[in-house]
Coordinates of C-alpha atoms in Angstrom, one line a residue:
X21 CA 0.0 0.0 0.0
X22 CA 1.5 3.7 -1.0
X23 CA 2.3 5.6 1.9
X24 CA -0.4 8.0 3.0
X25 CA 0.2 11.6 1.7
X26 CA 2.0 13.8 4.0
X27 CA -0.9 15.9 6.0
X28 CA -0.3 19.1 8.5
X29 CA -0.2 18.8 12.5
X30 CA -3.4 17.8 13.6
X31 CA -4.9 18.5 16.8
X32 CA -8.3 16.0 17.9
X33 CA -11.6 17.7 18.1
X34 CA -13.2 18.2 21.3
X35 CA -16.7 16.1 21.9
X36 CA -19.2 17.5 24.0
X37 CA -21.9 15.5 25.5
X38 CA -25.4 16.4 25.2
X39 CA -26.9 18.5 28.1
X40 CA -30.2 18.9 29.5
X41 CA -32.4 21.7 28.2
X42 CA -35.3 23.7 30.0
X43 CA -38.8 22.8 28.9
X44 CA -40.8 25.7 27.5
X45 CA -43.2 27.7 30.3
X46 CA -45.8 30.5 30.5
X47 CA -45.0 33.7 32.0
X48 CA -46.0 32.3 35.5
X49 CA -44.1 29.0 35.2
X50 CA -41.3 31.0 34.5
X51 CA -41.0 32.3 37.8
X52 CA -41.7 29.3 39.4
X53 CA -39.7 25.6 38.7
X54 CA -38.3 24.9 35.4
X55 CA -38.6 21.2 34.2
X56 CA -36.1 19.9 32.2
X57 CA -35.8 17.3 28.9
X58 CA -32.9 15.1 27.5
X59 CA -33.2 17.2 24.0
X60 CA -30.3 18.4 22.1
X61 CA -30.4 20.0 19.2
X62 CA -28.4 20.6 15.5
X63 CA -27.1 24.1 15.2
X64 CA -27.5 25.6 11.4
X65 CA -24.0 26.5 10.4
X66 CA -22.0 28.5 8.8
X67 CA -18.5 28.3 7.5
X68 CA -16.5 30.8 8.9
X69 CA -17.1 29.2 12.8
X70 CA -16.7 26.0 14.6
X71 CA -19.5 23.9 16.6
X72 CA -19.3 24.1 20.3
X73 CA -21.4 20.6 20.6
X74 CA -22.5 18.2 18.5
X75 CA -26.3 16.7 18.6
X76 CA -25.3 13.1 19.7
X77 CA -21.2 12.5 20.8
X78 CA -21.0 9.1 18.5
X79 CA -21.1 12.1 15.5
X80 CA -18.5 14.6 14.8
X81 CA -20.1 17.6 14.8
X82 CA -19.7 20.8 11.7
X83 CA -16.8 22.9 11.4
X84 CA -18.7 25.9 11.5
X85 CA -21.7 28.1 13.3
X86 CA -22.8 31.2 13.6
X87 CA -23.5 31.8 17.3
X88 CA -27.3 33.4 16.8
X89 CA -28.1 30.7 15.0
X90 CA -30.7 27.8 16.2
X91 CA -30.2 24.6 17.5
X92 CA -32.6 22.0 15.4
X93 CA -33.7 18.5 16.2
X94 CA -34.8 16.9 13.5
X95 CA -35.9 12.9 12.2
X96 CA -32.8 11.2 10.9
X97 CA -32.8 9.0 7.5
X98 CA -30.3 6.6 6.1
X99 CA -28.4 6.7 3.2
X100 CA -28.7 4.9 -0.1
X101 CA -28.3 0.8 0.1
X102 CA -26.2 2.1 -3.0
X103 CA -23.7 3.1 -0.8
X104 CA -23.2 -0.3 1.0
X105 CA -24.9 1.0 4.3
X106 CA -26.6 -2.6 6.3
X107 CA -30.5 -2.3 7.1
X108 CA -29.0 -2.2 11.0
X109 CA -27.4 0.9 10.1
X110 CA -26.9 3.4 13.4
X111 CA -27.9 6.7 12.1
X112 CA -29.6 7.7 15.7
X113 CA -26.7 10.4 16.0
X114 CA -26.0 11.8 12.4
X115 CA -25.1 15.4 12.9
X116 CA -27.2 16.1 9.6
X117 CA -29.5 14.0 9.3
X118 CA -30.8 15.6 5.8
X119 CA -31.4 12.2 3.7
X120 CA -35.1 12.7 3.0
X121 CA -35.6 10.0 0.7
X122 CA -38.5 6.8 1.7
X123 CA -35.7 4.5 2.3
X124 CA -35.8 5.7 5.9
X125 CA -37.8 3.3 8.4
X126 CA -39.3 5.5 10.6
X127 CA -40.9 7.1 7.2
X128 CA -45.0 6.5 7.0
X129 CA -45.5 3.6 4.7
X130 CA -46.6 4.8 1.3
X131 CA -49.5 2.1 0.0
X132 CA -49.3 0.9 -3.4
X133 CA -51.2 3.2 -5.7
X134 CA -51.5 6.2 -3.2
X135 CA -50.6 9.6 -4.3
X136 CA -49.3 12.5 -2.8
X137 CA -51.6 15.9 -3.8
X138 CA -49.4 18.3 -5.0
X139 CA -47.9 20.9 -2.6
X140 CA -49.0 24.0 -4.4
X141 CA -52.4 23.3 -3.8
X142 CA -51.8 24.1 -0.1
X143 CA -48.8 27.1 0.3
X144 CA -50.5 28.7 -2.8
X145 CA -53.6 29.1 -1.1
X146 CA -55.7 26.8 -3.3
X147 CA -57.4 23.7 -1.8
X148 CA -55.3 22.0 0.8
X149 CA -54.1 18.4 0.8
X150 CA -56.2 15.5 1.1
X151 CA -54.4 14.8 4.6
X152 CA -55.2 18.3 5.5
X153 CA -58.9 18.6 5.7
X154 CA -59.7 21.3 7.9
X155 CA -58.5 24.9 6.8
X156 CA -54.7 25.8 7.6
X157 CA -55.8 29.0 9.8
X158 CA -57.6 26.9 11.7
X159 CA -55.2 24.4 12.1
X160 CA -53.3 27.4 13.4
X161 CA -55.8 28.3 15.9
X162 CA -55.9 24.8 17.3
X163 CA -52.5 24.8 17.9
X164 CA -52.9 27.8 20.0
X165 CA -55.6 27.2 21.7
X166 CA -54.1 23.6 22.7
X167 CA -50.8 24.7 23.6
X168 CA -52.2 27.9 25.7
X169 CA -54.6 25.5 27.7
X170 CA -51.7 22.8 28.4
X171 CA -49.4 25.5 29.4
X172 CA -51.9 27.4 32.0
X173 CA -52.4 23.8 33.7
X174 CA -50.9 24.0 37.4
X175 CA -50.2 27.2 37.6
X176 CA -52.5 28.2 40.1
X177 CA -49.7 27.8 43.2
X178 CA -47.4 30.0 42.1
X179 CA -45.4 31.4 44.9
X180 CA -46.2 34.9 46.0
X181 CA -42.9 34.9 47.3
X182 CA -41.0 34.5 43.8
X183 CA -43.3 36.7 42.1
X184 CA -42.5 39.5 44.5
X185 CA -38.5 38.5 44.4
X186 CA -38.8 38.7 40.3
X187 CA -40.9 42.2 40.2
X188 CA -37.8 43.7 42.7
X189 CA -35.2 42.4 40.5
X190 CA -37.2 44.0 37.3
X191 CA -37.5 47.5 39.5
X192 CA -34.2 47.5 40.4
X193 CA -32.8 47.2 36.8
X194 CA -35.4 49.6 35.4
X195 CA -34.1 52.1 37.3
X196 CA -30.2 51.5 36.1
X197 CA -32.4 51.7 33.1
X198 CA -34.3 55.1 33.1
X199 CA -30.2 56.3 34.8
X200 CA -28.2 55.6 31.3
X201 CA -31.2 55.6 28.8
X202 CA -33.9 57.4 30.1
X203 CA -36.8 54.6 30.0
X204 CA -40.3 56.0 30.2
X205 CA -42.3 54.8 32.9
X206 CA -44.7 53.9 30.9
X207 CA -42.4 51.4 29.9
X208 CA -42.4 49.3 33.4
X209 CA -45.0 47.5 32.8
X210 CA -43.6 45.9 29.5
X211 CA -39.8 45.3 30.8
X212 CA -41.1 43.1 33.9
X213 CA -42.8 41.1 31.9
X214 CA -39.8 40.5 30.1
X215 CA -37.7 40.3 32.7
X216 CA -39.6 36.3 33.0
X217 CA -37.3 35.4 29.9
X218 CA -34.5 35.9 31.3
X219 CA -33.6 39.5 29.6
X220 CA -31.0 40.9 31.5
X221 CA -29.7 45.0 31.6
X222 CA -27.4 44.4 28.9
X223 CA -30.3 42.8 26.3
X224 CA -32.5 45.9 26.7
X225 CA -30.0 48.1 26.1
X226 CA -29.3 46.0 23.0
X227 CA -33.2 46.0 22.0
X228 CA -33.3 49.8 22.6
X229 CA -30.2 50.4 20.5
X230 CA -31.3 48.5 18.0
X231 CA -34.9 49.3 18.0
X232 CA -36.1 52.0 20.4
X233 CA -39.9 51.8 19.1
X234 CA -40.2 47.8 20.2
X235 CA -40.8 49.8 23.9
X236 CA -43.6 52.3 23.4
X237 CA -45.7 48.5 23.1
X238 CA -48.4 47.9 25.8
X239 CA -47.4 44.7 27.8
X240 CA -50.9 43.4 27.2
X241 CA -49.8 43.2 23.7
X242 CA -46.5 41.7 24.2
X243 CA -47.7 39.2 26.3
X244 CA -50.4 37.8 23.3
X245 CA -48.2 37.6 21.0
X246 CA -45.6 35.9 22.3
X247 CA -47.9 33.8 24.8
X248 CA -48.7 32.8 20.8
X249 CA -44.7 32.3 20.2
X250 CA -45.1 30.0 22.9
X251 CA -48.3 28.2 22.3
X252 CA -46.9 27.0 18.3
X253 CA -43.7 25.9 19.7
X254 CA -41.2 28.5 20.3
X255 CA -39.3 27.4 23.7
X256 CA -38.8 30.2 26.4
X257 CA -35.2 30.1 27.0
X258 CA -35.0 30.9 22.7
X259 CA -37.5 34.1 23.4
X260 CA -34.3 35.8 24.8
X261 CA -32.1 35.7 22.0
X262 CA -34.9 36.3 19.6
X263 CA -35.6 39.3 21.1
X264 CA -32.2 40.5 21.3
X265 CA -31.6 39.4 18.0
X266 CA -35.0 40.9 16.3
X267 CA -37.3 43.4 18.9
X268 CA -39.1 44.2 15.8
X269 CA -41.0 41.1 17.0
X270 CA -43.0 42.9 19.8
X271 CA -44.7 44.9 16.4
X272 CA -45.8 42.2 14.5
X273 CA -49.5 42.0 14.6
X274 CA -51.1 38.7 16.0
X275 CA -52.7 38.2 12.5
X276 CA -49.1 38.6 11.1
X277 CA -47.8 36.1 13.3
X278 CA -50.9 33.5 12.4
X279 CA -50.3 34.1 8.7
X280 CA -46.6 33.2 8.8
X281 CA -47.4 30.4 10.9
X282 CA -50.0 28.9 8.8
X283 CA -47.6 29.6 5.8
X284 CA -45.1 26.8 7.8
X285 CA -47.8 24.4 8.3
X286 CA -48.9 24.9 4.2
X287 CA -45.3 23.9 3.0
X288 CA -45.5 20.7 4.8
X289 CA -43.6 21.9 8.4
X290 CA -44.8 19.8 11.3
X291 CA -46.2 21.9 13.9
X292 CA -44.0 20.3 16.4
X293 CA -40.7 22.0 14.4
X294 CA -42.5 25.2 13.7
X295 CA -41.2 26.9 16.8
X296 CA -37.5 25.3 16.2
X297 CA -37.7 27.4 12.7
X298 CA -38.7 30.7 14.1
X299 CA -36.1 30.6 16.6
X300 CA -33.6 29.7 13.7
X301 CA -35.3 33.0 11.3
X302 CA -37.5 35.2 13.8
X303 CA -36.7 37.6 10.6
X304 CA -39.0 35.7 8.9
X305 CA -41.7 37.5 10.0
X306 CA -40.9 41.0 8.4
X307 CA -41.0 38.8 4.8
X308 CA -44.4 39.1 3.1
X309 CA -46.0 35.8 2.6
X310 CA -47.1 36.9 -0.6
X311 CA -44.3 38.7 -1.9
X312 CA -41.3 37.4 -0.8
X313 CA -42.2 33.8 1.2
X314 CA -43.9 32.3 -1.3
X315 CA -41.8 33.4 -4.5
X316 CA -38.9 31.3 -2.8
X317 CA -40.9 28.3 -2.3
X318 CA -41.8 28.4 -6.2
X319 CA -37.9 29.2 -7.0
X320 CA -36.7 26.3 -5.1
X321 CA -39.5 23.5 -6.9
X322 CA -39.1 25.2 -10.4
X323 CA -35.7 27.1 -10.6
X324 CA -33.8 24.4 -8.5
X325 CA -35.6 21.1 -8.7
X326 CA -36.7 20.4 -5.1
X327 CA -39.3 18.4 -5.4
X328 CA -42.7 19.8 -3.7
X329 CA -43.2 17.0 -1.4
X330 CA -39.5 17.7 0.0
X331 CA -39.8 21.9 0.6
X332 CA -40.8 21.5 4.0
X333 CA -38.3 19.3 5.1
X334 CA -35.5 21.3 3.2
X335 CA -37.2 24.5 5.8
X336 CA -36.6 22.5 8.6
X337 CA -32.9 22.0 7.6
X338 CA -32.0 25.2 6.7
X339 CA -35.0 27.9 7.6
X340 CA -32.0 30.6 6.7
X341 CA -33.2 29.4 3.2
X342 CA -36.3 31.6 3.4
X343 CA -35.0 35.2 4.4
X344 CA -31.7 34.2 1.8
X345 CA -30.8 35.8 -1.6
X346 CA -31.6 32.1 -3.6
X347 CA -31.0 33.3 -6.0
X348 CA -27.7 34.2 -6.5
X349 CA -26.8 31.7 -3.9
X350 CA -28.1 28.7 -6.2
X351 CA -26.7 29.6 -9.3
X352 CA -23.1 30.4 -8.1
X353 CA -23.0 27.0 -6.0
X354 CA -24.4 25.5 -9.1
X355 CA -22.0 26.5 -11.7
X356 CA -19.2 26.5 -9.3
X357 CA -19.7 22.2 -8.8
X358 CA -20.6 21.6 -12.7
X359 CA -17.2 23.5 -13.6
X360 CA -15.3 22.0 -10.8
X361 CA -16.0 18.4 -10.9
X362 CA -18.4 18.0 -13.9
X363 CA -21.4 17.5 -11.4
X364 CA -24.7 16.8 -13.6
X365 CA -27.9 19.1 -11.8
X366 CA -29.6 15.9 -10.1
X367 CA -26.4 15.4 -8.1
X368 CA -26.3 19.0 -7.0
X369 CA -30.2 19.4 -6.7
X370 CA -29.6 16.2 -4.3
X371 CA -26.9 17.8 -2.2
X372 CA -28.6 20.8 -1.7
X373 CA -31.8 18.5 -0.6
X374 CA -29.6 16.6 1.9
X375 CA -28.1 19.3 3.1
X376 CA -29.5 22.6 1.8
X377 CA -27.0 25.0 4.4
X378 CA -24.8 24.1 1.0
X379 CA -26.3 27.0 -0.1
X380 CA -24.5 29.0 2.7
X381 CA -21.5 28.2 2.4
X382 CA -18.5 30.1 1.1
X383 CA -17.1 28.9 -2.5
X384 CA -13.4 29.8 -1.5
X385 CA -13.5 29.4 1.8
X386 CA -15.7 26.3 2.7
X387 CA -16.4 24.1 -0.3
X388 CA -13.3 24.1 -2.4
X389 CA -10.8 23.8 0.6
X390 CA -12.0 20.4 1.5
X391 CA -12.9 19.3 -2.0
X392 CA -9.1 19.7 -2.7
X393 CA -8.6 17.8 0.7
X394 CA -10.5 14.8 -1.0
X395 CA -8.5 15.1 -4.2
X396 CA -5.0 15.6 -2.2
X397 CA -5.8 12.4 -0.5
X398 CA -5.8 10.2 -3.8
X399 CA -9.6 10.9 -5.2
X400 CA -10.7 11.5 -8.4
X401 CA -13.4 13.9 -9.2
X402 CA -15.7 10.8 -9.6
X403 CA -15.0 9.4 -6.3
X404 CA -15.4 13.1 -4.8
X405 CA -18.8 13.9 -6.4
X406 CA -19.8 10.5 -5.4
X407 CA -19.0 10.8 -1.5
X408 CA -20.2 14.8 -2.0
X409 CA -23.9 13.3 -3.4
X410 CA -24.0 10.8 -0.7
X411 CA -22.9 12.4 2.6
X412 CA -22.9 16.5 1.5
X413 CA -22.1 17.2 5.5
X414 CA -18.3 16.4 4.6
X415 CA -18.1 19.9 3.3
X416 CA -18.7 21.6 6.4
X417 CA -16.4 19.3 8.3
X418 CA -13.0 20.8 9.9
X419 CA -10.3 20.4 8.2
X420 CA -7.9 20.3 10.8
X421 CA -10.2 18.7 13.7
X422 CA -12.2 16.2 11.5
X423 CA -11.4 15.1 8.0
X424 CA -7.6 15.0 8.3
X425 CA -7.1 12.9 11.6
X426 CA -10.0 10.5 10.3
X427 CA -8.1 9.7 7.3
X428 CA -4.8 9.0 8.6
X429 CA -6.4 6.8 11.6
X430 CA -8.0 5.2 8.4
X431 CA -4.6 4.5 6.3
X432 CA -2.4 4.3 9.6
X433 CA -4.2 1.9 11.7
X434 CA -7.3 0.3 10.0
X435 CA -5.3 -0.2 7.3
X436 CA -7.7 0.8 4.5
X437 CA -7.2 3.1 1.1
X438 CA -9.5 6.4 0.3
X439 CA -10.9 4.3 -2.0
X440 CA -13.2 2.8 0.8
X441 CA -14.7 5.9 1.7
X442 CA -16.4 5.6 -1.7
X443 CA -17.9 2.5 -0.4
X444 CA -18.4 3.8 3.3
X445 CA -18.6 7.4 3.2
X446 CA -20.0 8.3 6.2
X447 CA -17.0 7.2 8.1
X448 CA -16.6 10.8 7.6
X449 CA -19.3 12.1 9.6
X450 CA -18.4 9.6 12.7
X451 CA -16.8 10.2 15.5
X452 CA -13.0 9.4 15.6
X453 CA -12.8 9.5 19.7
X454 CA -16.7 8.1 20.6
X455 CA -17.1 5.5 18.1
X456 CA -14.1 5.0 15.4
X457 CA -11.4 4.2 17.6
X458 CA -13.0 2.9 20.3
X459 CA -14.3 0.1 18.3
X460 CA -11.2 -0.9 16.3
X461 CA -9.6 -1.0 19.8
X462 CA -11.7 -3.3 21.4
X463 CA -12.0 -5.2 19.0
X464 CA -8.2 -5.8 19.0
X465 CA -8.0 -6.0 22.5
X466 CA -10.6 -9.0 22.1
X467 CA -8.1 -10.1 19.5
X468 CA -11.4 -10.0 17.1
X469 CA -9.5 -7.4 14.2
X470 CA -8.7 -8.8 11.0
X471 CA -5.1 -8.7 10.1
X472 CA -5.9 -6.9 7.0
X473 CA -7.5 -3.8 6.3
X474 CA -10.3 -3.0 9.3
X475 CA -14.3 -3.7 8.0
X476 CA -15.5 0.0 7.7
X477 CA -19.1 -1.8 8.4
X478 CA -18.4 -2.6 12.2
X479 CA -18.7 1.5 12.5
X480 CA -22.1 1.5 11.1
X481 CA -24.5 -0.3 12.9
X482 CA -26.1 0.3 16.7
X483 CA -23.6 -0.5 19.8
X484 CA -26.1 -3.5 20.8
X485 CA -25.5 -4.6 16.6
X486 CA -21.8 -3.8 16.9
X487 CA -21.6 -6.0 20.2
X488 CA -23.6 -9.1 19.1
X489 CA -22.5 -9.7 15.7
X490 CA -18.7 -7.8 15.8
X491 CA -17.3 -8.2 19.3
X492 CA -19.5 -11.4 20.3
X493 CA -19.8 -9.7 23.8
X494 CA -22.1 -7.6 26.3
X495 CA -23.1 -4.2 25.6
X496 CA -21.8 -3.6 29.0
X497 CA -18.5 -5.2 28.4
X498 CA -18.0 -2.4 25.6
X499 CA -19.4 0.5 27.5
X500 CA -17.2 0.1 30.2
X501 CA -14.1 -0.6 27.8
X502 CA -14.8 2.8 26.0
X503 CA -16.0 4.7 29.0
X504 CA -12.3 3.7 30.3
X505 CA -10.0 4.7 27.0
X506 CA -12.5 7.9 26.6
X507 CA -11.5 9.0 30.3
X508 CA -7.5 7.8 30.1
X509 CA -8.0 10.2 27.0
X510 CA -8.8 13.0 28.5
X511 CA -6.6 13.1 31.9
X512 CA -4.0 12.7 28.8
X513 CA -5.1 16.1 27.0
X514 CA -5.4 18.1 30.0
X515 CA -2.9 17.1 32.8
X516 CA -5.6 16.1 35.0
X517 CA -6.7 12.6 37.1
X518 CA -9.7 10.7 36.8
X519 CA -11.3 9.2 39.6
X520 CA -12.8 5.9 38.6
X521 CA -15.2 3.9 40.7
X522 CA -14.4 0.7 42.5
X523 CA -16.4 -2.2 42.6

């Protein structure tokens, strides 16, 4: 085998763990206890940052984030059987989970001979889908009123005790206030009730630099429309950095919010990832739905070839995508891959399906760099549209902390060539520290690892999978084993000692 070629210092990428998040609350909850869920979320990126955390630590996480952006949860898919993946396949922690295609077994089961209505008939305004038979708006309205009634449940003992504590700590900052910026007192009212989001002195003078007018608003007002934030999905510890981020949200009219909404729920959005894609774009909501939402929506089925059944998913992946220039972003990404590697349009409308923050990233800085990584390593253009159409995440991979240690672990001890990643592509996207090597080293220490080049397919499938069919051990057995290597690891990196338990 030719030696591998000669690659920079590298340095390993750091692998959060996934941490608990607040639960969403009224007003009144807010002041009271906070419940908590095992959810964590996928950030929308872009390529000029790096990910503090990735979604689930078996995944490597993207290179790059902007720190406003969103975190997103969404349903994961698997690739093509084209690409060699097993129906065991473990795609529970993909970073992006973008493949959208019916190959996916949590997907509904499609009967023989049953159509899908076309989209247009919905977001266009004309007659809705067969699946949706009551109107959109009142969809809308259900969700409200369904939301607001499960939300005001149990809030009846609220203690008087925190209220008062949380109306002194909004007194005392309004008057630092009405010091340095001279806050009516009119405005009171309005900047306690904002104080149950968590806003701090140094968000309102933020919103008030930004966007003085988003404070002449009664709090009566304030409250119903984002008590309606809250009741379609929007989580309270997001409402903070939305407001930060866009105060212009206080104005918007309820029946402005309702319209957007139902626009969401006419593409296809589910309702539970409608608040996930306002936190993402609260800009959203200064785009007419007429004039600017809809327009997009048509660009992306006729201009780019998404097909209608797929918008709403593609939203949910990227809801950037609706307040962007598409434009201009489509057709320089377009002729920048058919110049560069001969890509045909179905292999570029299929990236930018998969994985439509494509469309954000930089030409010179994001996608080129690591598609001259690909080549540097020994593949041809054919090899690198092929891994590009089947795992598009690679190009918002680091460089540095991602692609390059993967490969040489790949060459240096599993003992394969590039040209299985044609095969097994989303070795890429795993995780070299949480699933990569702790594998390959158990599996040696069992004295289980072929002498030749290491099965890329004992990556793929579940740990319980992995165990049974790979190691022929307990799924304890293995936890413990990596929980141990993943802990000398990191006493390594920083200088410091573990304490492990004795039994």
């Amino acid at each position: 085998m030719a030696p591998p070629p000669p690659l920079a210092a590298l340095r390993p990428a750091p692998f959060p763990l996934p941490r608990l998040l607040p639960c969403p609350a009224s007003a009144a909850a807010r002041r009271g206890a906070v419940a908590f869920s095992l959810q964590t979320n996928v950030r929308l990126l872009k390529p000029n940052r790096r990910s503090r955390r990735s979604r689930y630590p078996y995944y490597d996480h993207d290179e790059d984030e902007d720190d406003d952006e969103a975190e997103f949860e969404f349903e994961e898919g698997e690739e093509e059987e084209e690409d060699g993946y097993e129906t065991d396949d473990d795609l529970s922690g993909l970073e992006y989970p973008g493949v959208l295609y019916s190959n996916n077994p949590r997907a509904p089961i499609k009967k023989p001979g049953q159509e899908k209505p076309a989209l247009k008939q919905n977001w266009e305004g004309r007659q809705p889908k067969t699946r949706d038979r009551c109107d959109t708006s009142k969809k809308v309205d259900a969700l409200h009123a369904k939301s607001k009634a499960s939300r005001s449940t149990g809030l009846v003992d609220i203690d008087n005790e925190v209220e008062l504590k949380n109306e002194s700590i909004s007194r005392s900052l309004f008057q630092k206030l009405q010091e340095e910026y001279d806050f009516d007192d009119k405005w009171l009212p309005l900047i306690d009730y904002l104080c149950t989001f968590g806003l701090k002195e140094s968000h309102f003078t933020n919103m008030y630099e930004r966007h003085m007018a988003c404070f002449q608003i009664s709090q009566a007002s304030a409250e119903e429309r984002l008590e309606f934030l809250l009741s379609v999905g929007v989580k309270s510890k997001d409402m903070k950095r939305m407001l930060v981020r866009q105060p212009q949200i206080l104005e918007y009219t309820l029946s402005n919010l309702k319209s957007h909404v139902a626009f969401l729920v006419g593409i296809g959005v589910p309702s539970a990832r409608i608040g996930q894609i306002i936190s993402a774009a609260p800009s959203f909501f200064s785009y007419s739905v007429e004039q600017s939402l809809k327009p997009t929506i048509r660009y992306l089925i006729e201009e780019v070839g998404i097909e209608e059944s797929d918008v709403g998913k593609v939203v949910q992946l990227s809801p950037q995508i609706l307040v962007q220039r598409i434009d201009s972003a489509w057709k320089s990404r377009f002729l920048f891959l058919s110049k560069e590697l001969g890509a045909p349009k179905d292999n570029i409308v299929k990236m930018v399906t998969k994985h439509p923050q494509l469309l954000h990233y930089s030409i010179e800085d994001g996608i080129l760099p690591r598609i001259n990584f690909l080549r540097s390593i020994g593949m041809r253009d054919t090899d690198v549209l092929k891994v590009l159409t089947s795992l598009t995440q690679v190009l918002s991979l680091s460089l540095e902390e991602n692609l390059k240690p993967k490969y040489l672990y790949l060459v240096n001890d599993l003992k394969n060539n590039v040209q299985s990643l044609t095969k097994y592509p989303m070795y890429l996207s795993l995780s070299l520290d949480q699933r990569i090597r702790p594998r390959h080293r158990f599996l040696v220490s069992l004295k289980k690892a072929p002498k030749g080049p290491f099965p890329l397919s004992s990556f793929v499938p579940t740990d319980e999978r992995f165990c049974k069919r790979w190691a022929g051990t307990s799924l304890e057995k293995y936890h413990t084993f990596r929980q141990s290597m993943l802990l000398k690891g990191f006493s390594e990196k920083t200088g410091r000692k573990t304490l492990t338990s004795r039994r």
